mmCIF file of C-alpha atoms and ligand atoms in Angstrom:
data_model
loop_
_atom_site.group_PDB
_atom_site.id
_atom_site.type_symbol
_atom_site.label_atom_id
_atom_site.label_comp_id
_atom_site.label_asym_id
_atom_site.label_seq_id
_atom_site.Cartn_x
_atom_site.Cartn_y
_atom_site.Cartn_z
ATOM 1 C CA MET A 1 -20.103 11.415 -1.093
ATOM 2 C CA ALA A 2 -17.769 10.646 -4.023
ATOM 3 C CA THR A 3 -17.633 7.031 -5.116
ATOM 4 C CA VAL A 4 -14.231 5.418 -4.962
ATOM 5 C CA PRO A 5 -13.663 3.080 -7.919
ATOM 6 C CA SER A 6 -12.653 -0.513 -7.292
ATOM 7 C CA ILE A 7 -9.934 -2.421 -9.095
ATOM 8 C CA ALA A 8 -10.180 -6.175 -9.682
ATOM 9 C CA LEU A 9 -7.135 -8.112 -8.477
ATOM 10 C CA ASN A 10 -5.879 -11.121 -10.478
ATOM 11 C CA ASN A 11 -8.104 -13.489 -8.463
ATOM 12 C CA GLY A 12 -11.247 -11.372 -8.901
ATOM 13 C CA VAL A 13 -11.205 -9.789 -5.433
ATOM 14 C CA GLU A 14 -12.059 -6.080 -5.647
ATOM 15 C CA ILE A 15 -9.961 -3.445 -3.901
ATOM 16 C CA PRO A 16 -11.007 0.209 -3.450
ATOM 17 C CA GLN A 17 -8.480 2.287 -5.392
ATOM 18 C CA LEU A 18 -8.264 4.909 -2.642
ATOM 19 C CA GLY A 19 -7.581 3.910 0.934
ATOM 20 C CA PHE A 20 -6.141 5.253 4.163
ATOM 21 C CA GLY A 21 -2.614 4.429 5.387
ATOM 22 C CA VAL A 22 -1.712 4.270 9.067
ATOM 23 C CA TYR A 23 2.112 4.218 9.025
ATOM 24 C CA GLN A 24 3.344 6.423 11.903
ATOM 25 C CA VAL A 25 -0.112 6.753 13.451
ATOM 26 C CA PRO A 26 0.655 6.184 17.160
ATOM 27 C CA PRO A 27 -1.014 2.998 18.481
ATOM 28 C CA GLU A 28 -2.975 4.879 21.141
ATOM 29 C CA GLU A 29 -4.445 7.256 18.521
ATOM 30 C CA THR A 30 -5.122 4.698 15.820
ATOM 31 C CA ALA A 31 -8.680 3.683 16.747
ATOM 32 C CA GLU A 32 -9.812 7.306 16.755
ATOM 33 C CA THR A 33 -7.911 8.253 13.599
ATOM 34 C CA VAL A 34 -9.259 5.265 11.647
ATOM 35 C CA ALA A 35 -12.773 5.918 12.992
ATOM 36 C CA THR A 36 -12.531 9.435 11.541
ATOM 37 C CA ALA A 37 -11.261 8.089 8.209
ATOM 38 C CA LEU A 38 -14.227 5.686 8.055
ATOM 39 C CA GLU A 39 -16.598 8.584 8.805
ATOM 40 C CA VAL A 40 -15.036 10.578 5.971
ATOM 41 C CA GLY A 41 -15.770 7.641 3.667
ATOM 42 C CA TYR A 42 -12.552 5.607 3.368
ATOM 43 C CA ARG A 43 -13.290 1.874 3.076
ATOM 44 C CA HIS A 44 -9.752 0.553 2.697
ATOM 45 C CA ILE A 45 -7.179 0.636 5.483
ATOM 46 C CA ASP A 46 -3.493 -0.165 4.981
ATOM 47 C CA THR A 47 -1.651 -1.256 8.124
ATOM 48 C CA ALA A 48 1.268 -3.563 8.992
ATOM 49 C CA GLU A 49 2.500 -5.552 11.953
ATOM 50 C CA MET A 50 5.569 -3.266 11.878
ATOM 51 C CA TYR A 51 3.392 -0.175 12.540
ATOM 52 C CA GLY A 52 2.293 -1.595 15.907
ATOM 53 C CA ASN A 53 -1.259 -0.345 15.420
ATOM 54 C CA GLU A 54 -3.272 -3.306 14.085
ATOM 55 C CA LYS A 55 -5.318 -3.454 17.315
ATOM 56 C CA GLY A 56 -6.438 0.153 16.849
ATOM 57 C CA VAL A 57 -7.437 -0.538 13.249
ATOM 58 C CA GLY A 58 -9.466 -3.571 14.361
ATOM 59 C CA GLU A 59 -11.126 -1.588 17.125
ATOM 60 C CA ALA A 60 -12.235 1.139 14.704
ATOM 61 C CA VAL A 61 -13.551 -1.400 12.179
ATOM 62 C CA ALA A 62 -15.503 -3.245 14.887
ATOM 63 C CA ARG A 63 -16.962 -0.092 16.424
ATOM 64 C CA SER A 64 -17.901 1.507 13.106
ATOM 65 C CA GLY A 65 -20.960 -0.677 12.614
ATOM 66 C CA ILE A 66 -20.070 -0.839 8.916
ATOM 67 C CA ASP A 67 -20.523 -4.276 7.334
ATOM 68 C CA ARG A 68 -17.243 -6.180 7.420
ATOM 69 C CA GLY A 69 -17.574 -6.879 3.696
ATOM 70 C CA GLU A 70 -17.509 -3.159 2.937
ATOM 71 C CA ILE A 71 -14.110 -2.478 4.493
ATOM 72 C CA PHE A 72 -10.938 -3.726 2.829
ATOM 73 C CA VAL A 73 -8.107 -4.343 5.318
ATOM 74 C CA THR A 74 -4.479 -4.935 4.348
ATOM 75 C CA SER A 75 -1.669 -5.928 6.686
ATOM 76 C CA LYS A 76 1.926 -7.020 6.180
ATOM 77 C CA LEU A 77 4.258 -9.700 7.456
ATOM 78 C CA ASN A 78 6.996 -8.153 9.573
ATOM 79 C CA ASN A 79 10.649 -8.612 8.647
ATOM 80 C CA GLY A 80 11.557 -10.896 11.539
ATOM 81 C CA PHE A 81 9.074 -13.580 10.481
ATOM 82 C CA HIS A 82 10.255 -14.741 7.063
ATOM 83 C CA ARG A 83 10.690 -18.400 8.037
ATOM 84 C CA ARG A 84 7.646 -20.544 7.203
ATOM 85 C CA ASP A 85 6.569 -21.347 10.762
ATOM 86 C CA ASP A 86 7.170 -17.790 11.957
ATOM 87 C CA ALA A 87 5.136 -16.434 9.038
ATOM 88 C CA LEU A 88 2.165 -18.692 9.809
ATOM 89 C CA ARG A 89 2.230 -17.655 13.469
ATOM 90 C CA ALA A 90 2.634 -13.978 12.590
ATOM 91 C CA PHE A 91 -0.421 -14.167 10.346
ATOM 92 C CA ASP A 92 -2.468 -15.704 13.193
ATOM 93 C CA ARG A 93 -1.347 -12.850 15.472
ATOM 94 C CA THR A 94 -2.243 -10.230 12.862
ATOM 95 C CA LEU A 95 -5.756 -11.663 12.524
ATOM 96 C CA ALA A 96 -6.152 -11.822 16.313
ATOM 97 C CA ASP A 97 -4.879 -8.259 16.800
ATOM 98 C CA LEU A 98 -7.225 -6.986 14.102
ATOM 99 C CA GLY A 99 -10.051 -9.031 15.644
ATOM 100 C CA LEU A 100 -10.943 -10.418 12.215
ATOM 101 C CA ASP A 101 -11.766 -13.905 10.941
ATOM 102 C CA GLN A 102 -10.433 -13.091 7.503
ATOM 103 C CA LEU A 103 -7.980 -10.543 6.160
ATOM 104 C CA ASP A 104 -8.495 -8.985 2.716
ATOM 105 C CA LEU A 105 -4.851 -8.689 1.714
ATOM 106 C CA PHE A 106 -1.606 -9.855 3.333
ATOM 107 C CA LEU A 107 1.780 -8.739 1.992
ATOM 108 C CA ILE A 108 5.430 -9.621 2.510
ATOM 109 C CA HIS A 109 6.567 -6.193 3.726
ATOM 110 C CA TRP A 110 10.126 -6.282 2.299
ATOM 111 C CA PRO A 111 12.053 -8.913 0.295
ATOM 112 C CA LEU A 112 15.175 -8.651 2.547
ATOM 113 C CA PRO A 113 17.470 -10.231 -0.048
ATOM 114 C CA GLY A 114 20.475 -10.258 2.306
ATOM 115 C CA ILE A 115 19.060 -12.245 5.234
ATOM 116 C CA ASP A 116 19.455 -15.981 5.762
ATOM 117 C CA VAL A 117 15.845 -16.788 4.805
ATOM 118 C CA ASP A 118 15.035 -16.758 1.118
ATOM 119 C CA TYR A 119 11.886 -14.765 0.330
ATOM 120 C CA VAL A 120 10.820 -17.650 -1.925
ATOM 121 C CA GLU A 121 10.330 -19.726 1.258
ATOM 122 C CA THR A 122 8.345 -16.832 2.725
ATOM 123 C CA TRP A 123 6.156 -16.642 -0.374
ATOM 124 C CA LYS A 124 5.427 -20.381 -0.148
ATOM 125 C CA ALA A 125 4.195 -19.749 3.418
ATOM 126 C CA MET A 126 2.015 -16.929 2.066
ATOM 127 C CA GLU A 127 0.566 -19.408 -0.433
ATOM 128 C CA GLU A 128 -0.337 -21.736 2.447
ATOM 129 C CA ILE A 129 -2.043 -18.871 4.260
ATOM 130 C CA TYR A 130 -3.971 -18.012 1.091
ATOM 131 C CA ARG A 131 -5.064 -21.607 0.434
ATOM 132 C CA ASP A 132 -6.308 -21.984 3.973
ATOM 133 C CA GLY A 133 -8.923 -19.313 3.162
ATOM 134 C CA ARG A 134 -8.308 -16.814 5.934
ATOM 135 C CA CYS A 135 -6.919 -14.254 3.543
ATOM 136 C CA ARG A 136 -8.716 -13.183 0.356
ATOM 137 C CA ALA A 137 -5.545 -12.174 -1.497
ATOM 138 C CA ILE A 138 -1.779 -12.197 -0.987
ATOM 139 C CA GLY A 139 0.889 -9.935 -2.377
ATOM 140 C CA VAL A 140 4.281 -8.371 -1.868
ATOM 141 C CA SER A 141 5.734 -4.989 -1.072
ATOM 142 C CA ASN A 142 8.989 -3.421 -2.196
ATOM 143 C CA PHE A 143 9.710 -6.172 -4.723
ATOM 144 C CA LYS A 144 11.715 -5.289 -7.829
ATOM 145 C CA PRO A 145 11.163 -7.204 -11.098
ATOM 146 C CA HIS A 146 14.101 -9.535 -10.396
ATOM 147 C CA HIS A 147 12.610 -10.472 -7.013
ATOM 148 C CA LEU A 148 9.212 -11.095 -8.623
ATOM 149 C CA GLN A 149 10.784 -13.163 -11.382
ATOM 150 C CA ARG A 150 12.070 -15.632 -8.800
ATOM 151 C CA LEU A 151 8.537 -16.057 -7.430
ATOM 152 C CA PHE A 152 7.210 -16.693 -10.948
ATOM 153 C CA ASP A 153 9.928 -19.288 -11.551
ATOM 154 C CA GLU A 154 9.741 -21.126 -8.226
ATOM 155 C CA THR A 155 6.188 -20.790 -6.836
ATOM 156 C CA GLU A 156 2.575 -21.065 -7.995
ATOM 157 C CA VAL A 157 0.487 -18.081 -6.954
ATOM 158 C CA VAL A 158 1.163 -14.781 -8.739
ATOM 159 C CA PRO A 159 1.114 -11.926 -6.189
ATOM 160 C CA ALA A 160 -2.094 -9.884 -6.429
ATOM 161 C CA VAL A 161 -0.313 -6.597 -5.675
ATOM 162 C CA ASN A 162 3.136 -5.089 -5.384
ATOM 163 C CA GLN A 163 3.169 -2.156 -2.964
ATOM 164 C CA ILE A 164 6.106 0.122 -3.815
ATOM 165 C CA GLU A 165 7.204 3.698 -3.240
ATOM 166 C CA VAL A 166 5.770 5.869 -6.039
ATOM 167 C CA HIS A 167 5.325 9.648 -6.308
ATOM 168 C CA PRO A 168 6.231 12.330 -8.846
ATOM 169 C CA TYR A 169 9.922 12.272 -7.807
ATOM 170 C CA LEU A 170 9.993 8.453 -8.144
ATOM 171 C CA ALA A 171 7.634 7.484 -10.974
ATOM 172 C CA GLN A 172 8.768 3.805 -11.047
ATOM 173 C CA ASP A 173 7.405 3.303 -14.546
ATOM 174 C CA ASP A 174 9.665 0.297 -15.182
ATOM 175 C CA VAL A 175 8.422 -1.620 -12.112
ATOM 176 C CA ARG A 176 4.820 -0.555 -12.758
ATOM 177 C CA ALA A 177 5.020 -1.810 -16.354
ATOM 178 C CA PHE A 178 6.482 -5.126 -15.189
ATOM 179 C CA ASP A 179 3.706 -5.479 -12.586
ATOM 180 C CA ALA A 180 1.017 -4.736 -15.182
ATOM 181 C CA GLU A 181 2.487 -7.197 -17.656
ATOM 182 C CA HIS A 182 2.097 -9.922 -15.013
ATOM 183 C CA GLN A 183 -1.425 -8.955 -13.828
ATOM 184 C CA ILE A 184 -0.086 -7.495 -10.587
ATOM 185 C CA VAL A 185 -1.731 -4.288 -9.327
ATOM 186 C CA THR A 186 0.739 -1.608 -8.234
ATOM 187 C CA GLU A 187 0.035 0.133 -4.944
ATOM 188 C CA ALA A 188 1.858 3.454 -4.480
ATOM 189 C CA TRP A 189 3.185 4.036 -0.973
ATOM 190 C CA SER A 190 4.143 7.517 0.235
ATOM 191 C CA PRO A 191 2.058 8.823 -2.687
ATOM 192 C CA ILE A 192 2.800 12.469 -1.815
ATOM 193 C CA ALA A 193 6.378 11.635 -0.726
ATOM 194 C CA GLN A 194 5.332 12.474 2.850
ATOM 195 C CA GLY A 195 4.646 16.037 1.698
ATOM 196 C CA LYS A 196 7.983 16.616 -0.053
ATOM 197 C CA VAL A 197 6.518 17.079 -3.548
ATOM 198 C CA LEU A 198 3.741 19.469 -2.540
ATOM 199 C CA GLY A 199 5.785 22.661 -2.887
ATOM 200 C CA ASP A 200 7.072 21.842 -6.354
ATOM 201 C CA PRO A 201 6.227 24.835 -8.617
ATOM 202 C CA ALA A 202 5.040 22.539 -11.435
ATOM 203 C CA ILE A 203 2.538 20.951 -9.029
ATOM 204 C CA THR A 204 1.427 24.157 -7.299
ATOM 205 C CA GLY A 205 0.964 25.752 -10.746
ATOM 206 C CA ILE A 206 -1.421 23.013 -11.892
ATOM 207 C CA ALA A 207 -3.225 23.119 -8.519
ATOM 208 C CA GLU A 208 -3.800 26.880 -8.750
ATOM 209 C CA ARG A 209 -5.087 26.657 -12.313
ATOM 210 C CA LEU A 210 -7.545 23.873 -11.427
ATOM 211 C CA GLY A 211 -8.613 25.314 -8.061
ATOM 212 C CA ARG A 212 -7.400 22.169 -6.294
ATOM 213 C CA THR A 213 -4.726 21.552 -3.671
ATOM 214 C CA PRO A 214 -1.266 20.185 -4.570
ATOM 215 C CA ALA A 215 -2.053 16.954 -2.672
ATOM 216 C CA GLN A 216 -5.244 16.460 -4.702
ATOM 217 C CA VAL A 217 -3.367 16.993 -7.963
ATOM 218 C CA VAL A 218 -0.696 14.433 -7.041
ATOM 219 C CA LEU A 219 -3.206 11.866 -5.752
ATOM 220 C CA ARG A 220 -5.329 12.343 -8.883
ATOM 221 C CA TRP A 221 -2.210 11.657 -11.000
ATOM 222 C CA HIS A 222 -1.812 8.305 -9.213
ATOM 223 C CA VAL A 223 -5.492 7.449 -9.687
ATOM 224 C CA GLN A 224 -5.386 8.222 -13.413
ATOM 225 C CA ARG A 225 -2.263 6.048 -13.767
ATOM 226 C CA GLY A 226 -4.340 3.197 -12.340
ATOM 227 C CA ASP A 227 -2.384 2.653 -9.122
ATOM 228 C CA VAL A 228 -3.931 2.086 -5.692
ATOM 229 C CA VAL A 229 -3.136 4.832 -3.126
ATOM 230 C CA PHE A 230 -3.642 5.290 0.618
ATOM 231 C CA PRO A 231 -2.373 8.666 1.819
ATOM 232 C CA LYS A 232 -1.937 9.052 5.565
ATOM 233 C CA SER A 233 -3.138 12.024 7.562
ATOM 234 C CA SER A 234 -4.118 12.671 11.157
ATOM 235 C CA SER A 235 -6.475 15.589 10.517
ATOM 236 C CA ARG A 236 -10.061 15.256 9.328
ATOM 237 C CA GLU A 237 -9.623 18.234 6.974
ATOM 238 C CA ARG A 238 -6.752 16.574 5.139
ATOM 239 C CA MET A 239 -8.533 13.221 5.111
ATOM 240 C CA GLU A 240 -11.448 14.981 3.394
ATOM 241 C CA GLU A 241 -9.120 16.822 1.024
ATOM 242 C CA ASN A 242 -7.336 13.590 0.051
ATOM 243 C CA PHE A 243 -10.670 11.826 -0.473
ATOM 244 C CA ALA A 244 -12.047 14.424 -2.936
ATOM 245 C CA LEU A 245 -10.387 13.127 -6.087
ATOM 246 C CA PHE A 246 -13.255 11.938 -8.234
ATOM 247 C CA ASP A 247 -14.868 15.140 -9.473
ATOM 248 C CA PHE A 248 -12.006 16.468 -11.590
ATOM 249 C CA GLU A 249 -9.479 15.241 -14.114
ATOM 250 C CA LEU A 250 -5.931 16.044 -15.185
ATOM 251 C CA ASP A 251 -5.457 16.412 -18.924
ATOM 252 C CA ARG A 252 -2.727 14.668 -20.842
ATOM 253 C CA ASP A 253 -0.285 17.622 -20.541
ATOM 254 C CA ASP A 254 -0.717 17.870 -16.770
ATOM 255 C CA MET A 255 -0.242 14.102 -16.433
ATOM 256 C CA ALA A 256 2.968 14.332 -18.485
ATOM 257 C CA THR A 257 4.207 17.293 -16.435
ATOM 258 C CA LEU A 258 3.889 15.314 -13.194
ATOM 259 C CA THR A 259 5.474 12.189 -14.654
ATOM 260 C CA GLY A 260 8.275 14.391 -16.024
ATOM 261 C CA LEU A 261 9.266 15.385 -12.476
ATOM 262 C CA ASP A 262 10.710 11.901 -11.937
ATOM 263 C CA ARG A 263 14.260 12.070 -10.625
ATOM 264 C CA GLY A 264 14.579 8.610 -9.156
ATOM 265 C CA GLU A 265 14.506 10.047 -5.645
ATOM 266 C CA ARG A 266 13.452 7.665 -2.882
ATOM 267 C CA THR A 267 12.187 8.806 0.518
ATOM 268 C CA GLY A 268 12.642 5.252 1.829
ATOM 269 C CA PRO A 269 15.303 2.562 1.451
ATOM 270 C CA ASP A 270 16.265 0.729 -1.727
ATOM 271 C CA PRO A 271 14.827 -2.808 -1.385
ATOM 272 C CA ASP A 272 18.048 -4.343 -2.738
ATOM 273 C CA ASN A 273 20.040 -2.968 0.214
ATOM 274 C CA PHE A 274 17.463 -3.133 2.977
ATOM 275 C CA ASN A 275 17.734 -6.072 5.372
ATOM 276 C CA TYR A 276 16.490 -4.499 8.578
ATOM 277 C CA ILE A 277 14.944 -6.746 11.210
ATOM 278 C CA PRO A 278 13.223 -4.961 14.124
ATOM 279 C CA GLY A 279 14.815 -5.884 17.466
HETATM 280 P P1 LIG B 1 2.239 10.008 2.456
HETATM 281 O O1 LIG B 1 2.893 10.285 1.153
HETATM 282 O O2 LIG B 1 0.850 9.518 2.490
HETATM 283 O O3 LIG B 1 2.358 11.349 3.303
HETATM 284 C C1 LIG B 1 1.832 11.452 4.582
HETATM 285 C C2 LIG B 1 2.237 12.770 5.234
HETATM 286 O O4 LIG B 1 1.892 13.871 4.384
HETATM 287 C C3 LIG B 1 1.439 12.964 6.512
HETATM 288 O O5 LIG B 1 2.294 12.758 7.600
HETATM 289 C C4 LIG B 1 0.920 14.363 6.489
HETATM 290 O O6 LIG B 1 1.698 15.148 7.349
HETATM 291 C C5 LIG B 1 1.168 14.854 5.094
HETATM 292 N N1 LIG B 1 -0.123 15.090 4.409
HETATM 293 C C6 LIG B 1 -1.135 14.203 4.200
HETATM 294 N N2 LIG B 1 -2.119 14.769 3.495
HETATM 295 C C7 LIG B 1 -1.734 16.041 3.233
HETATM 296 C C8 LIG B 1 -2.335 17.114 2.544
HETATM 297 N N3 LIG B 1 -3.529 16.988 1.974
HETATM 298 N N4 LIG B 1 -1.647 18.286 2.464
HETATM 299 C C9 LIG B 1 -0.432 18.415 3.040
HETATM 300 N N5 LIG B 1 0.197 17.431 3.695
HETATM 301 C C10 LIG B 1 -0.450 16.244 3.809
HETATM 302 O O7 LIG B 1 3.244 9.073 3.263
HETATM 303 P P2 LIG B 1 3.189 7.700 4.048
HETATM 304 O O8 LIG B 1 2.336 7.777 5.244
HETATM 305 O O9 LIG B 1 4.609 7.332 4.220
HETATM 306 O O10 LIG B 1 2.544 6.687 2.995
HETATM 307 C C11 LIG B 1 1.163 6.363 2.961
HETATM 308 C C12 LIG B 1 0.941 4.953 3.399
HETATM 309 O O11 LIG B 1 1.716 4.048 2.604
HETATM 310 C C13 LIG B 1 1.418 4.643 4.823
HETATM 311 O O12 LIG B 1 0.573 5.175 5.813
HETATM 312 C C14 LIG B 1 1.486 3.140 4.781
HETATM 313 O O13 LIG B 1 0.190 2.591 4.885
HETATM 314 C C15 LIG B 1 2.063 2.909 3.387
HETATM 315 N N6 LIG B 1 3.530 2.734 3.392
HETATM 316 C C16 LIG B 1 4.027 1.510 3.077
HETATM 317 C C17 LIG B 1 5.389 1.280 3.076
HETATM 318 C C18 LIG B 1 5.911 -0.063 2.695
HETATM 319 O O14 LIG B 1 7.118 -0.327 2.842
HETATM 320 N N7 LIG B 1 5.092 -0.951 2.210
HETATM 321 C C19 LIG B 1 6.279 2.315 3.414
HETATM 322 C C20 LIG B 1 5.754 3.558 3.738
HETATM 323 C C21 LIG B 1 4.374 3.771 3.712
#
């Protein structure tokens, strides 16, 4: 089985660079899907309260028999819980639903700059959660540099990660550079743009030449850029395909070709205009 490299976060905690995402995995299928991902070899699961499937993730982790210390679990604070007290309670619920004593990484899911709670207050609650020891690292998701700058100016703990949308049609090199400059690891969500980039002739051309699939080429591009990725799939075949990234390399020209496909095209919302609170 290929070895997935680990990346050290800014507090020394190690995160496997390749994980498995469970966005849009139906709650009733999650335990089985995650169990399959663990069998394939994934040791990093990315979930969120918003996905409604934390219980299934916890069930699969518990039933796997794998040492807790070998599986890295991330979850995220849902948008309706940005106030301090709500955030603390939401974290307790996340831990309970996952059936864990300690979470590996907890993120603010979206900054929600237009709501009546300032994300700086939310980050201070995250700092409390971190200091209390039940979470090994804290971070943010969908934060732009100007959102991060406010955290640097007004709070103490530098986020360990920033999980943002990144794929060949949205290279995000400006945000990634800002993250790196501040010792924040970038995690790339929707790394294959939910499949949208896989038919691009530049990508299929490289895949054919290397005898790899388009998804492998795109995921390998992320890995070589140093980002953390966690593609989602429901089929074992694709889970295996997406896991087989560590026995080939893209050369400098192929890397540049993929980065050159950037057209600033999001599949998800722009964090500056997204203030959605689930009902
Ligand atoms: P993704 O880019 O991983 O694409 C997943 C889709 O691509 C699947 O539905 C599947 O149909 C298809 N697919 C997967 N492997 C394939 C393969 N080898 N060949 C062909 N098609 C394949 O998209 P995603 O699920 O949106 O993102 C991955 C993870 O990122 C999520 O599961 C979630 O954990 C995280 N995420 C986070 C946020 C956030 O706001 N923080 C937003 C979206 C996703």
